[in-house]
Short mmCIF file of C-alpha atoms in Angstrom, two decimals:
data_model
loop_
_atom_site.label_atom_id
_atom_site.label_comp_id
_atom_site.label_asym_id
_atom_site.label_seq_id
_atom_site.Cartn_x
_atom_site.Cartn_y
_atom_site.Cartn_z
CA THR A 1 -59.85 29.03 72.39
CA GLN A 2 -62.01 31.78 73.83
CA LEU A 3 -63.59 30.95 77.16
CA LEU A 4 -65.99 32.78 79.42
CA GLU A 5 -65.97 31.70 83.04
CA GLN A 6 -68.85 32.65 85.27
CA SER A 7 -68.82 32.74 89.04
CA PRO A 8 -70.33 31.63 91.20
CA GLN A 9 -71.65 28.53 89.50
CA PHE A 10 -74.53 28.24 91.98
CA LEU A 11 -76.09 30.82 94.25
CA SER A 12 -78.89 30.33 96.77
CA ILE A 13 -80.10 33.39 98.62
CA GLN A 14 -83.06 34.73 100.54
CA GLU A 15 -85.51 37.19 99.07
CA GLY A 16 -84.33 40.76 99.57
CA GLU A 17 -80.60 40.02 99.42
CA ASN A 18 -78.24 41.54 96.89
CA LEU A 19 -75.96 39.49 94.66
CA THR A 20 -73.33 39.84 91.96
CA VAL A 21 -72.51 37.40 89.18
CA TYR A 22 -69.19 37.66 87.37
CA CYS A 23 -68.26 36.78 83.80
CA ASN A 24 -64.53 36.71 83.05
CA SER A 25 -62.33 35.99 80.07
CA SER A 26 -58.79 36.51 78.88
CA SER A 27 -60.20 37.51 75.49
CA VAL A 28 -61.47 40.88 74.35
CA PHE A 29 -65.01 41.06 73.05
CA SER A 30 -66.75 43.48 70.73
CA SER A 31 -69.83 43.31 72.93
CA LEU A 32 -71.31 41.09 75.58
CA GLN A 33 -74.84 39.89 76.11
CA TRP A 34 -76.54 38.63 79.25
CA TYR A 35 -79.28 36.06 78.89
CA ARG A 36 -81.59 34.30 81.32
CA GLN A 37 -82.67 30.73 80.69
CA GLU A 38 -85.49 28.79 82.32
CA PRO A 39 -85.41 24.97 82.43
CA GLY A 40 -86.32 23.48 79.06
CA GLU A 41 -86.46 26.88 77.34
CA GLY A 42 -84.21 29.03 75.20
CA PRO A 43 -82.01 31.87 76.43
CA VAL A 44 -83.86 35.17 76.69
CA LEU A 45 -81.83 38.30 76.01
CA LEU A 46 -81.65 40.70 78.95
CA VAL A 47 -79.11 43.29 77.82
CA THR A 48 -76.21 44.01 75.50
CA VAL A 49 -73.20 46.01 76.68
CA VAL A 50 -70.97 47.47 74.02
CA THR A 51 -68.61 50.13 75.36
CA GLY A 52 -65.79 49.42 77.83
CA GLY A 53 -66.89 50.60 81.29
CA GLU A 54 -70.52 50.81 80.23
CA VAL A 55 -73.19 50.40 82.90
CA LYS A 56 -76.78 49.50 82.03
CA LYS A 57 -79.70 49.19 84.40
CA LEU A 58 -82.80 47.08 83.93
CA LYS A 59 -85.03 47.68 86.95
CA ARG A 60 -83.21 45.92 89.82
CA LEU A 61 -80.51 44.50 87.54
CA THR A 62 -77.28 46.41 86.86
CA PHE A 63 -74.90 45.23 84.17
CA GLN A 64 -71.36 46.45 83.72
CA PHE A 65 -68.83 45.83 80.96
CA GLY A 66 -65.20 45.90 82.03
CA ASP A 67 -62.95 48.73 80.87
CA ALA A 68 -60.82 46.26 78.91
CA ARG A 69 -63.91 44.54 77.44
CA LYS A 70 -62.83 41.18 78.85
CA ASP A 71 -65.25 40.86 81.73
CA SER A 72 -68.70 41.81 82.90
CA SER A 73 -70.83 41.69 86.00
CA LEU A 74 -74.51 41.43 86.79
CA HIS A 75 -75.70 42.86 90.09
CA ILE A 76 -79.21 42.20 91.37
CA THR A 77 -80.59 44.39 94.13
CA ALA A 78 -83.23 43.05 96.51
CA ALA A 79 -83.58 39.69 94.78
CA GLN A 80 -87.03 38.19 94.38
CA PRO A 81 -88.15 34.59 93.81
CA GLY A 82 -89.02 35.59 90.26
CA ASP A 83 -85.31 36.19 89.61
CA THR A 84 -84.65 32.46 89.97
CA GLY A 85 -83.08 31.00 86.84
CA LEU A 86 -79.87 30.36 84.92
CA TYR A 87 -77.96 33.51 83.97
CA LEU A 88 -75.66 33.28 80.97
CA CYS A 89 -73.17 35.74 79.62
CA ALA A 90 -72.26 35.52 75.95
CA GLY A 91 -69.33 37.29 74.33
CA ASP A 92 -69.21 38.53 70.78
CA PRO A 93 -65.62 38.06 69.55
CA TYR A 94 -64.16 40.26 66.86
CA ASN A 95 -64.12 38.95 63.31
CA THR A 96 -66.63 36.19 63.89
CA ASP A 97 -70.38 35.83 63.81
CA LYS A 98 -70.87 33.46 66.71
CA LEU A 99 -71.50 34.05 70.39
CA ILE A 100 -69.30 32.40 73.00
CA PHE A 101 -71.40 31.42 75.98
CA GLY A 102 -70.28 31.38 79.57
CA THR A 103 -70.54 28.47 81.94
CA GLY A 104 -73.68 29.90 83.58
CA THR A 105 -74.75 30.88 87.09
CA ARG A 106 -77.76 29.13 88.53
CA LEU A 107 -79.58 31.45 90.94
CA GLN A 108 -82.23 30.36 93.40
CA VAL A 109 -84.04 32.96 95.47
CA PHE A 110 -86.07 31.64 98.39
CA PRO A 111 -89.10 33.51 99.73
CA GLU B 1 -93.53 40.90 70.25
CA PRO B 2 -91.87 38.95 67.40
CA GLU B 3 -90.17 35.75 68.44
CA VAL B 4 -88.26 32.81 67.05
CA THR B 5 -90.30 29.61 66.96
CA GLN B 6 -89.07 26.02 66.70
CA THR B 7 -90.69 22.68 65.93
CA PRO B 8 -90.93 20.07 67.21
CA SER B 9 -90.38 20.82 70.88
CA HIS B 10 -89.19 17.26 71.45
CA GLN B 11 -87.92 14.72 68.91
CA VAL B 12 -87.09 11.12 69.75
CA THR B 13 -85.25 9.10 67.13
CA GLN B 14 -83.27 5.93 66.70
CA MET B 15 -79.53 6.05 66.17
CA GLY B 16 -78.70 6.27 62.48
CA GLN B 17 -81.96 7.94 61.52
CA GLU B 18 -82.21 11.34 59.87
CA VAL B 19 -83.87 14.23 61.68
CA ILE B 20 -84.88 17.69 60.56
CA LEU B 21 -85.30 20.43 63.10
CA ARG B 22 -87.31 23.44 62.03
CA CYS B 23 -87.15 27.09 62.93
CA VAL B 24 -89.04 30.21 61.93
CA PRO B 25 -86.77 33.20 62.63
CA ILE B 26 -88.05 36.69 63.36
CA SER B 27 -89.44 37.96 60.09
CA ASN B 28 -87.16 40.90 59.31
CA HIS B 29 -83.98 39.22 60.50
CA LEU B 30 -81.22 38.37 58.07
CA TYR B 31 -78.74 36.24 60.04
CA PHE B 32 -79.61 32.78 61.33
CA TYR B 33 -77.87 30.43 63.71
CA TRP B 34 -78.02 27.01 65.27
CA TYR B 35 -76.59 26.28 68.70
CA ARG B 36 -76.81 23.20 70.87
CA GLN B 37 -76.72 22.56 74.58
CA ILE B 38 -75.93 19.11 75.90
CA LEU B 39 -77.58 18.54 79.25
CA GLY B 40 -75.65 20.33 81.98
CA GLN B 41 -73.17 21.89 79.58
CA LYS B 42 -72.63 25.25 77.89
CA VAL B 43 -74.50 26.52 74.88
CA GLU B 44 -72.28 25.79 71.87
CA PHE B 45 -72.28 27.42 68.44
CA LEU B 46 -72.90 25.15 65.47
CA VAL B 47 -73.41 27.28 62.37
CA SER B 48 -74.33 30.70 61.08
CA PHE B 49 -76.18 31.40 57.84
CA TYR B 50 -76.54 34.58 55.82
CA ASN B 51 -77.62 35.35 52.29
CA ASN B 52 -78.46 31.69 51.62
CA GLU B 53 -75.11 30.30 52.55
CA ILE B 54 -73.15 29.19 55.57
CA SER B 55 -71.00 32.04 56.86
CA GLU B 56 -69.30 30.18 59.69
CA LYS B 57 -69.39 26.72 61.26
CA SER B 58 -67.84 25.03 64.25
CA GLU B 59 -65.91 21.77 64.47
CA ILE B 60 -69.09 20.11 65.69
CA PHE B 61 -70.83 20.89 62.40
CA ASP B 62 -69.40 18.04 60.35
CA ASP B 63 -70.65 16.38 57.16
CA GLN B 64 -73.56 14.84 59.03
CA PHE B 65 -75.08 18.28 59.52
CA SER B 66 -76.63 20.60 56.97
CA VAL B 67 -78.75 23.73 57.03
CA GLU B 68 -81.23 25.11 54.59
CA ARG B 69 -83.60 28.00 54.15
CA PRO B 70 -86.12 26.33 51.84
CA ASP B 71 -88.47 29.30 51.65
CA GLY B 72 -88.76 32.84 52.95
CA SER B 73 -89.61 31.87 56.48
CA ASN B 74 -88.20 28.50 57.54
CA PHE B 75 -84.64 27.64 58.54
CA THR B 76 -83.83 23.97 59.04
CA LEU B 77 -81.08 21.86 60.56
CA LYS B 78 -80.72 18.33 59.25
CA ILE B 79 -78.72 15.59 60.91
CA ARG B 80 -78.29 12.78 58.39
CA SER B 81 -77.39 9.85 60.61
CA THR B 82 -77.91 10.61 64.26
CA LYS B 83 -75.56 9.39 66.96
CA LEU B 84 -76.17 8.99 70.66
CA GLU B 85 -73.96 12.00 71.35
CA ASP B 86 -76.23 14.21 69.23
CA SER B 87 -78.77 14.14 72.05
CA ALA B 88 -79.09 17.76 73.17
CA MET B 89 -81.26 20.85 73.09
CA TYR B 90 -80.92 22.57 69.74
CA PHE B 91 -81.56 26.29 69.63
CA CYS B 92 -82.21 28.43 66.60
CA ALA B 93 -81.36 32.12 66.80
CA SER B 94 -81.73 35.09 64.50
CA ARG B 95 -80.34 38.58 64.24
CA ALA B 96 -81.33 41.72 62.39
CA GLN B 97 -79.00 43.58 60.09
CA MET B 98 -75.65 43.77 61.80
CA THR B 99 -74.71 47.04 63.40
CA LEU B 100 -71.12 48.13 63.51
CA THR B 101 -70.79 47.39 67.17
CA TYR B 102 -72.79 44.46 68.38
CA ASN B 103 -74.22 41.05 67.57
CA GLU B 104 -77.59 40.73 69.30
CA GLN B 105 -79.13 37.31 68.77
CA PHE B 106 -82.62 36.19 69.74
CA PHE B 107 -83.18 32.56 70.58
CA GLY B 108 -86.06 30.17 70.05
CA PRO B 109 -87.42 27.84 72.75
CA GLY B 110 -85.39 24.90 71.47
CA THR B 111 -85.95 21.35 70.28
CA ARG B 112 -84.96 18.59 72.64
CA LEU B 113 -83.45 15.79 70.54
CA THR B 114 -83.18 12.37 72.13
CA VAL B 115 -81.28 9.69 70.22
CA LEU B 116 -81.87 6.14 71.39
#
């Protein structure tokens, strides 16, 4: 069974702080997506990382795919209240069409 | 920007009743999916659909579940006889033609199914 564990599970920080969310697995993935989900809504795609070691930046968000394609991280610089939400990683296993979702990290940024 | 839409946003039903959840995928997408998320739990894969047939399904997707693309735009999930444990958010997702390297799926807003 392929599992994606995210840490931390919950994170409460003040506006302006930096944070990193981790997504780890013992399985190798073809690619990995990061989504953000608001309460009562569907996951919204933020980024896809494909190549081992790849780094992608989306404004204040930096995403990295591990060299072995088993893990990923999301780093947010100078967090803002608008970053509040549930962050999900989702792995794309080889030879299958489904996404395996992580356990999620709930981020709250206080003004 | 094109998006996946789902109806209804909330469905309440009695145990044993049939429900149909509807989705309109992004228009040029070819691969369609259903996922569910029980309150407080992970998003779980149910089924994938391509070229008018199921391409993959999970253990959750038993004989009580079926999917259909009745026309060129809609994609439906039917639960024949709902159980209490079917209460969840159900998400539809779609994907464009697969690239060689990644599987980028776009999700709808979800239908909250409550079985009483």
